[in-house]
CSV table of N, CA and C in Angstrom, one decimal:
chain,number,residue,atom,x,y,z
A,607,MET,N,157.6,-65.8,158.9
A,607,MET,CA,158.6,-65.6,160.0
A,607,MET,C,159.4,-64.4,159.7
A,608,ARG,N,159.8,-63.7,160.8
A,608,ARG,CA,160.6,-62.5,160.6
A,608,ARG,C,162.0,-62.7,161.2
A,609,THR,N,163.0,-62.0,160.5
A,609,THR,CA,164.3,-61.8,161.1
A,609,THR,C,164.4,-60.3,161.4
A,610,THR,N,165.5,-59.9,161.9
A,610,THR,CA,165.6,-58.5,162.3
A,610,THR,C,166.1,-57.7,161.1
A,611,GLY,N,166.4,-58.3,160.0
A,611,GLY,CA,166.9,-57.5,158.8
A,611,GLY,C,168.2,-57.8,158.3
A,612,ASN,N,168.8,-56.9,157.7
A,612,ASN,CA,170.1,-57.1,157.0
A,612,ASN,C,171.3,-56.7,157.9
A,613,ASN,N,171.5,-57.3,159.0
A,613,ASN,CA,172.6,-56.9,159.9
A,613,ASN,C,173.8,-57.8,159.7
A,614,PHE,N,173.8,-58.6,158.6
A,614,PHE,CA,174.8,-59.6,158.4
A,614,PHE,C,176.2,-59.0,158.2
A,615,SER,N,177.1,-59.5,159.0
A,615,SER,CA,178.6,-59.4,158.7
A,615,SER,C,179.2,-60.8,159.0
A,616,LEU,N,180.2,-61.1,158.3
A,616,LEU,CA,180.8,-62.4,158.6
A,616,LEU,C,181.3,-62.5,160.1
A,617,GLU,N,181.9,-61.4,160.5
A,617,GLU,CA,182.4,-61.4,161.9
A,617,GLU,C,181.3,-61.5,162.9
A,618,GLY,N,180.2,-60.8,162.7
A,618,GLY,CA,179.1,-60.9,163.6
A,618,GLY,C,178.4,-62.3,163.6
A,619,GLY,N,178.3,-62.9,162.4
A,619,GLY,CA,177.8,-64.2,162.2
A,619,GLY,C,178.7,-65.3,162.9
A,620,LEU,N,180.0,-65.2,162.7
A,620,LEU,CA,180.9,-66.1,163.4
A,620,LEU,C,180.9,-65.9,164.9
A,621,LYS,N,180.8,-64.7,165.3
A,621,LYS,CA,180.7,-64.4,166.8
A,621,LYS,C,179.5,-65.0,167.4
A,622,ALA,N,178.4,-64.9,166.7
A,622,ALA,CA,177.1,-65.4,167.2
A,622,ALA,C,177.2,-67.0,167.2
A,623,LEU,N,177.9,-67.6,166.3
A,623,LEU,CA,178.0,-69.0,166.3
A,623,LEU,C,179.1,-69.6,167.2
A,624,ALA,N,179.9,-68.7,167.8
A,624,ALA,CA,181.1,-69.1,168.6
A,624,ALA,C,180.7,-69.5,170.0
A,625,GLU,N,179.4,-69.4,170.4
A,625,GLU,CA,179.0,-69.6,171.7
A,625,GLU,C,178.4,-71.0,171.8
A,626,PRO,N,178.8,-71.9,172.7
A,626,PRO,CA,178.3,-73.3,172.7
A,626,PRO,C,176.8,-73.4,172.9
A,627,THR,N,176.2,-72.6,173.7
A,627,THR,CA,174.8,-72.7,173.9
A,627,THR,C,174.0,-72.3,172.6
A,628,ARG,N,174.5,-71.4,171.9
A,628,ARG,CA,173.9,-71.0,170.6
A,628,ARG,C,174.0,-72.1,169.6
A,629,LEU,N,175.2,-72.8,169.6
A,629,LEU,CA,175.3,-74.0,168.7
A,629,LEU,C,174.3,-75.1,169.1
A,630,THR,N,174.1,-75.3,170.4
A,630,THR,CA,173.1,-76.3,170.8
A,630,THR,C,171.7,-75.9,170.4
A,631,ILE,N,171.4,-74.6,170.5
A,631,ILE,CA,170.1,-74.1,170.0
A,631,ILE,C,169.9,-74.4,168.6
A,632,LEU,N,171.0,-74.1,167.8
A,632,LEU,CA,170.9,-74.4,166.3
A,632,LEU,C,170.7,-75.9,166.0
A,633,ALA,N,171.4,-76.7,166.8
A,633,ALA,CA,171.3,-78.1,166.6
A,633,ALA,C,169.9,-78.6,166.9
A,634,LEU,N,169.3,-78.0,168.0
A,634,LEU,CA,167.9,-78.4,168.3
A,634,LEU,C,166.9,-77.9,167.3
A,635,LEU,N,167.1,-76.7,166.8
A,635,LEU,CA,166.2,-76.1,165.7
A,635,LEU,C,166.4,-76.9,164.4
A,636,SER,N,167.6,-77.4,164.2
A,636,SER,CA,167.8,-78.2,163.0
A,636,SER,C,167.1,-79.5,163.1
A,637,ARG,N,167.1,-80.1,164.2
A,637,ARG,CA,166.4,-81.4,164.4
A,637,ARG,C,164.9,-81.3,164.5
A,638,TYR,N,164.4,-80.2,165.1
A,638,TYR,CA,162.9,-80.1,165.3
A,638,TYR,C,162.3,-79.0,164.4
A,639,ASP,N,163.0,-78.4,163.5
A,639,ASP,CA,162.5,-77.4,162.6
A,639,ASP,C,162.2,-76.1,163.2
A,640,GLN,N,161.3,-76.1,164.2
A,640,GLN,CA,161.0,-74.8,164.9
A,640,GLN,C,160.6,-75.2,166.4
A,641,LEU,N,161.0,-74.3,167.3
A,641,LEU,CA,160.7,-74.5,168.7
A,641,LEU,C,160.4,-73.1,169.3
A,642,CYS,N,159.6,-73.2,170.4
A,642,CYS,CA,159.3,-71.9,171.1
A,642,CYS,C,160.3,-71.8,172.3
A,643,VAL,N,160.4,-70.6,172.8
A,643,VAL,CA,161.4,-70.3,173.9
A,643,VAL,C,161.2,-71.3,175.0
A,644,GLY,N,160.0,-71.6,175.4
A,644,GLY,CA,159.7,-72.5,176.6
A,644,GLY,C,160.3,-73.9,176.3
A,645,GLN,N,160.2,-74.4,175.1
A,645,GLN,CA,160.7,-75.7,174.8
A,645,GLN,C,162.3,-75.7,174.9
A,646,LEU,N,162.9,-74.6,174.4
A,646,LEU,CA,164.3,-74.4,174.5
A,646,LEU,C,164.8,-74.3,176.0
A,647,VAL,N,164.0,-73.6,176.8
A,647,VAL,CA,164.3,-73.4,178.2
A,647,VAL,C,164.3,-74.8,178.9
A,648,ASP,N,163.3,-75.6,178.6
A,648,ASP,CA,163.2,-76.9,179.2
A,648,ASP,C,164.3,-77.8,178.7
A,649,ALA,N,164.6,-77.8,177.5
A,649,ALA,CA,165.7,-78.6,176.9
A,649,ALA,C,167.1,-78.3,177.4
A,650,LEU,N,167.3,-77.0,177.5
A,650,LEU,CA,168.7,-76.5,177.9
A,650,LEU,C,168.9,-76.4,179.4
A,651,GLY,N,167.7,-76.3,180.1
A,651,GLY,CA,167.8,-76.1,181.6
A,651,GLY,C,168.4,-74.8,182.0
A,652,LEU,N,168.1,-73.8,181.2
A,652,LEU,CA,168.6,-72.4,181.4
A,652,LEU,C,167.4,-71.5,181.7
A,653,PRO,N,167.7,-70.3,182.3
A,653,PRO,CA,166.6,-69.4,182.6
A,653,PRO,C,166.1,-68.8,181.2
A,654,GLN,N,164.8,-68.5,181.2
A,654,GLN,CA,164.2,-68.0,180.0
A,654,GLN,C,164.9,-66.7,179.5
A,655,ALA,N,165.3,-65.9,180.4
A,655,ALA,CA,166.0,-64.6,180.0
A,655,ALA,C,167.3,-64.9,179.2
A,656,GLY,N,168.0,-65.9,179.7
A,656,GLY,CA,169.3,-66.3,179.0
A,656,GLY,C,169.0,-66.9,177.6
A,657,VAL,N,168.0,-67.8,177.5
A,657,VAL,CA,167.7,-68.4,176.2
A,657,VAL,C,167.2,-67.3,175.3
A,658,SER,N,166.4,-66.3,175.8
A,658,SER,CA,165.9,-65.2,175.0
A,658,SER,C,167.1,-64.4,174.5
A,659,GLN,N,168.1,-64.1,175.3
A,659,GLN,CA,169.2,-63.4,174.9
A,659,GLN,C,170.0,-64.1,173.8
A,660,HIS,N,170.2,-65.4,173.9
A,660,HIS,CA,170.9,-66.1,172.9
A,660,HIS,C,170.1,-66.1,171.6
A,661,LEU,N,168.8,-66.2,171.6
A,661,LEU,CA,168.0,-66.1,170.4
A,661,LEU,C,168.0,-64.7,169.8
A,662,ARG,N,168.1,-63.7,170.7
A,662,ARG,CA,168.2,-62.3,170.2
A,662,ARG,C,169.5,-62.1,169.4
A,663,VAL,N,170.6,-62.7,169.8
A,663,VAL,CA,171.8,-62.5,169.1
A,663,VAL,C,171.7,-63.3,167.8
A,664,LEU,N,171.2,-64.5,167.8
A,664,LEU,CA,171.1,-65.2,166.5
A,664,LEU,C,170.1,-64.6,165.6
A,665,ARG,N,169.1,-64.0,166.1
A,665,ARG,CA,168.1,-63.3,165.3
A,665,ARG,C,168.7,-62.0,164.7
A,666,TYR,N,169.4,-61.3,165.5
A,666,TYR,CA,170.0,-60.0,165.0
A,666,TYR,C,170.9,-60.3,163.8
A,667,GLN,N,171.6,-61.4,163.8
A,667,GLN,CA,172.5,-61.8,162.7
A,667,GLN,C,171.7,-62.5,161.6
A,668,GLY,N,170.4,-62.7,161.8
A,668,GLY,CA,169.6,-63.3,160.7
A,668,GLY,C,169.8,-64.8,160.6
A,669,ILE,N,170.3,-65.4,161.6
A,669,ILE,CA,170.6,-66.8,161.6
A,669,ILE,C,169.3,-67.6,162.0
A,670,VAL,N,168.5,-67.0,162.8
A,670,VAL,CA,167.2,-67.6,163.1
A,670,VAL,C,166.1,-66.5,162.8
A,671,LYS,N,164.9,-67.0,162.6
A,671,LYS,CA,163.8,-66.1,162.4
A,671,LYS,C,162.7,-66.5,163.4
A,672,VAL,N,161.7,-65.6,163.6
A,672,VAL,CA,160.7,-65.9,164.6
A,672,VAL,C,159.3,-65.7,163.9
A,673,GLU,N,158.4,-66.5,164.3
A,673,GLU,CA,157.0,-66.4,163.9
A,673,GLU,C,156.1,-66.3,165.1
A,674,ARG,N,155.4,-65.3,165.3
A,674,ARG,CA,154.5,-65.1,166.4
A,674,ARG,C,153.1,-65.7,166.1
A,675,GLU,N,152.6,-66.4,167.1
A,675,GLU,CA,151.3,-67.0,167.0
A,675,GLU,C,150.6,-66.9,168.3
A,676,GLY,N,149.8,-65.8,168.5
A,676,GLY,CA,149.2,-65.5,169.8
A,676,GLY,C,150.3,-65.2,170.8
A,677,GLN,N,150.3,-65.9,171.9
A,677,GLN,CA,151.3,-65.6,172.9
A,677,GLN,C,152.6,-66.4,172.7
A,678,TRP,N,152.6,-67.2,171.6
A,678,TRP,CA,153.8,-68.1,171.3
A,678,TRP,C,154.7,-67.4,170.3
A,679,ALA,N,156.0,-67.6,170.4
A,679,ALA,CA,156.9,-67.2,169.4
A,679,ALA,C,157.8,-68.4,169.1
A,680,TYR,N,157.7,-68.8,167.8
A,680,TYR,CA,158.4,-70.0,167.3
A,680,TYR,C,159.6,-69.6,166.5
A,681,TYR,N,160.8,-70.2,166.8
A,681,TYR,CA,162.0,-69.9,166.2
A,681,TYR,C,162.4,-71.0,165.3
A,682,ALA,N,163.0,-70.6,164.2
A,682,ALA,CA,163.5,-71.6,163.2
A,682,ALA,C,164.8,-71.0,162.5
A,683,ILE,N,165.6,-71.9,162.0
A,683,ILE,CA,166.9,-71.5,161.3
A,683,ILE,C,166.6,-70.9,160.0
A,684,VAL,N,167.4,-69.9,159.6
A,684,VAL,CA,167.3,-69.3,158.3
A,684,VAL,C,168.5,-70.0,157.5
A,685,PRO,N,168.2,-71.0,156.7
A,685,PRO,CA,169.2,-71.8,156.0
A,685,PRO,C,170.1,-71.0,155.1
A,686,GLU,N,169.5,-70.0,154.4
A,686,GLU,CA,170.2,-69.1,153.5
A,686,GLU,C,171.4,-68.4,154.2
A,687,ARG,N,171.1,-68.0,155.5
A,687,ARG,CA,172.1,-67.2,156.2
A,687,ARG,C,173.3,-68.2,156.6
A,688,ILE,N,172.9,-69.4,157.0
A,688,ILE,CA,174.0,-70.4,157.3
A,688,ILE,C,174.8,-70.7,156.1
A,689,SER,N,174.2,-70.8,155.0
A,689,SER,CA,174.9,-71.0,153.7
A,689,SER,C,175.8,-69.8,153.4
A,690,GLN,N,175.3,-68.6,153.6
A,690,GLN,CA,176.1,-67.4,153.4
A,690,GLN,C,177.4,-67.4,154.2
A,691,ILE,N,177.2,-67.7,155.5
A,691,ILE,CA,178.4,-67.7,156.4
A,691,ILE,C,179.4,-68.8,155.9
A,692,ALA,N,178.9,-70.0,155.6
A,692,ALA,CA,179.7,-71.1,155.2
A,692,ALA,C,180.5,-70.7,153.9
A,693,LYS,N,179.8,-70.1,153.0
A,693,LYS,CA,180.4,-69.7,151.7
A,693,LYS,C,181.5,-68.6,152.0
A,694,LYS,N,181.3,-67.7,152.8
A,694,LYS,CA,182.3,-66.7,153.1
A,694,LYS,C,183.5,-67.3,153.8
A,695,VAL,N,183.3,-68.2,154.7
A,695,VAL,CA,184.5,-68.9,155.3
A,695,VAL,C,185.2,-69.7,154.2
A,696,GLN,N,184.5,-70.4,153.4
A,696,GLN,CA,185.1,-71.1,152.3
A,696,GLN,C,185.9,-70.2,151.4
A,697,ASP,N,185.4,-69.0,151.1
A,697,ASP,CA,186.1,-68.1,150.2
A,697,ASP,C,187.4,-67.7,150.9
A,698,ILE,N,187.4,-67.5,152.2
A,698,ILE,CA,188.7,-67.1,152.9
A,698,ILE,C,189.7,-68.2,152.7
A,699,THR,N,189.3,-69.5,152.9
A,699,THR,CA,190.2,-70.6,152.9
A,699,THR,C,190.7,-70.9,151.5
A,700,LYS,N,190.0,-70.4,150.4
A,700,LYS,CA,190.4,-70.6,149.1
A,700,LYS,C,191.2,-69.5,148.5
A,701,GLY,N,191.4,-68.5,149.4
A,701,GLY,CA,192.2,-67.3,149.0
A,701,GLY,C,191.4,-66.2,148.3
A,702,ASP,N,190.1,-66.3,148.3
A,702,ASP,CA,189.2,-65.3,147.7
A,702,ASP,C,188.7,-64.2,148.6
A,703,TYR,N,189.4,-64.0,149.7
A,703,TYR,CA,189.0,-63.0,150.6
A,703,TYR,C,189.9,-61.7,150.4
A,704,GLN,N,189.3,-60.6,150.3
A,704,GLN,CA,190.0,-59.4,150.0
A,704,GLN,C,190.8,-58.9,151.3
A,705,ILE,N,192.1,-59.1,151.3
A,705,ILE,CA,192.9,-58.7,152.4
A,705,ILE,C,193.3,-57.2,152.2
A,706,PRO,N,193.1,-56.4,153.2
A,706,PRO,CA,193.5,-55.0,153.0
A,706,PRO,C,194.9,-54.8,152.5
A,707,LYS,N,195.2,-53.9,151.6
A,707,LYS,CA,196.5,-53.8,151.0
A,707,LYS,C,197.6,-53.4,152.0
A,708,ASP,N,197.2,-52.6,153.0
A,708,ASP,CA,198.3,-52.2,154.0
A,708,ASP,C,198.7,-53.5,154.8
A,709,VAL,N,197.8,-54.4,155.0
A,709,VAL,CA,198.1,-55.6,155.7
A,709,VAL,C,199.1,-56.5,154.9
A,710,VAL,N,198.8,-56.6,153.6
A,710,VAL,CA,199.6,-57.4,152.7
A,710,VAL,C,201.0,-56.7,152.6
A,711,ARG,N,201.0,-55.4,152.4
A,711,ARG,CA,202.3,-54.7,152.3
A,711,ARG,C,203.1,-54.9,153.6
A,712,SER,N,202.5,-54.8,154.7
A,712,SER,CA,203.2,-55.0,156.0
A,712,SER,C,203.8,-56.4,156.1
A,713,LEU,N,203.1,-57.4,155.7
A,713,LEU,CA,203.5,-58.8,155.7
A,713,LEU,C,204.7,-59.0,154.7
A,714,GLU,N,204.5,-58.5,153.6
A,714,GLU,CA,205.6,-58.6,152.6
A,714,GLU,C,206.9,-57.9,153.0
A,715,THR,N,206.8,-56.8,153.7
A,715,THR,CA,207.9,-56.1,154.3
A,715,THR,C,208.6,-57.0,155.4
A,716,SER,N,207.8,-57.6,156.2
A,716,SER,CA,208.3,-58.3,157.3
A,716,SER,C,208.9,-59.7,156.8
A,717,ALA,N,208.5,-60.1,155.7
A,717,ALA,CA,209.0,-61.4,155.1
A,717,ALA,C,210.5,-61.3,154.9
A,718,ILE,N,211.0,-60.1,154.6
A,718,ILE,CA,212.4,-60.0,154.4
A,718,ILE,C,213.2,-60.4,155.6
A,719,GLU,N,212.7,-60.1,156.8
A,719,GLU,CA,213.3,-60.4,158.0
A,719,GLU,C,213.3,-61.9,158.5
A,720,HIS,N,212.4,-62.6,157.8
A,720,HIS,CA,212.2,-64.0,158.2
A,720,HIS,C,212.6,-64.9,157.1
A,721,PRO,N,213.7,-65.7,157.2
A,721,PRO,CA,214.2,-66.5,156.1
A,721,PRO,C,213.2,-67.5,155.6
A,722,ARG,N,212.4,-68.1,156.4
A,722,ARG,CA,211.4,-69.1,155.9
A,722,ARG,C,210.3,-68.6,155.1
A,723,ASN,N,210.0,-67.3,155.3
A,723,ASN,CA,208.9,-66.6,154.6
A,723,ASN,C,209.5,-65.8,153.5
A,724,THR,N,209.1,-66.2,152.3
A,724,THR,CA,209.6,-65.5,151.1
A,724,THR,C,208.7,-64.4,150.7
A,725,GLY,N,207.6,-64.3,151.3
A,725,GLY,CA,206.6,-63.2,150.9
A,725,GLY,C,205.8,-63.6,149.7
A,726,LYS,N,206.0,-64.8,149.2
A,726,LYS,CA,205.2,-65.3,148.1
A,726,LYS,C,204.0,-66.0,148.6
A,727,THR,N,203.0,-65.9,147.8
A,727,THR,CA,201.7,-66.6,148.1
A,727,THR,C,201.7,-68.0,147.6
A,728,ARG,N,200.9,-68.8,148.3
A,728,ARG,CA,200.7,-70.2,147.8
A,728,ARG,C,200.0,-70.3,146.5
A,729,ASN,N,200.3,-71.3,145.7
A,729,ASN,CA,199.5,-71.5,144.5
A,729,ASN,C,198.2,-72.2,144.9
A,730,ARG,N,197.1,-71.8,144.4
A,730,ARG,CA,195.9,-72.5,144.7
A,730,ARG,C,195.3,-73.1,143.5
């Protein structure tokens, strides 16, 4: 099965997952391992062009892969990519995300003006 390559960015991955139809597609692929576009069209009740566009977005981000077999194209989840997205989100919530220094500096400067914000970080 093929993905479109190494186009991964956390922002792109989250944006791809932020659409309800794409989440439904992932849920279906999770339940049935692999499905062709026609099966997804029937299940979702959407036009083929719309389903194909959703799959294209997911594939571009490497979230799904495609295997062609004659006239059929079967789509499946790339579990490693889902794990990668989940780990990056977890890193952010644990404080392991590299915040640009100018953003931190700006926040620390504005903390002086706000009595409840000391400019200190939480202990983790």
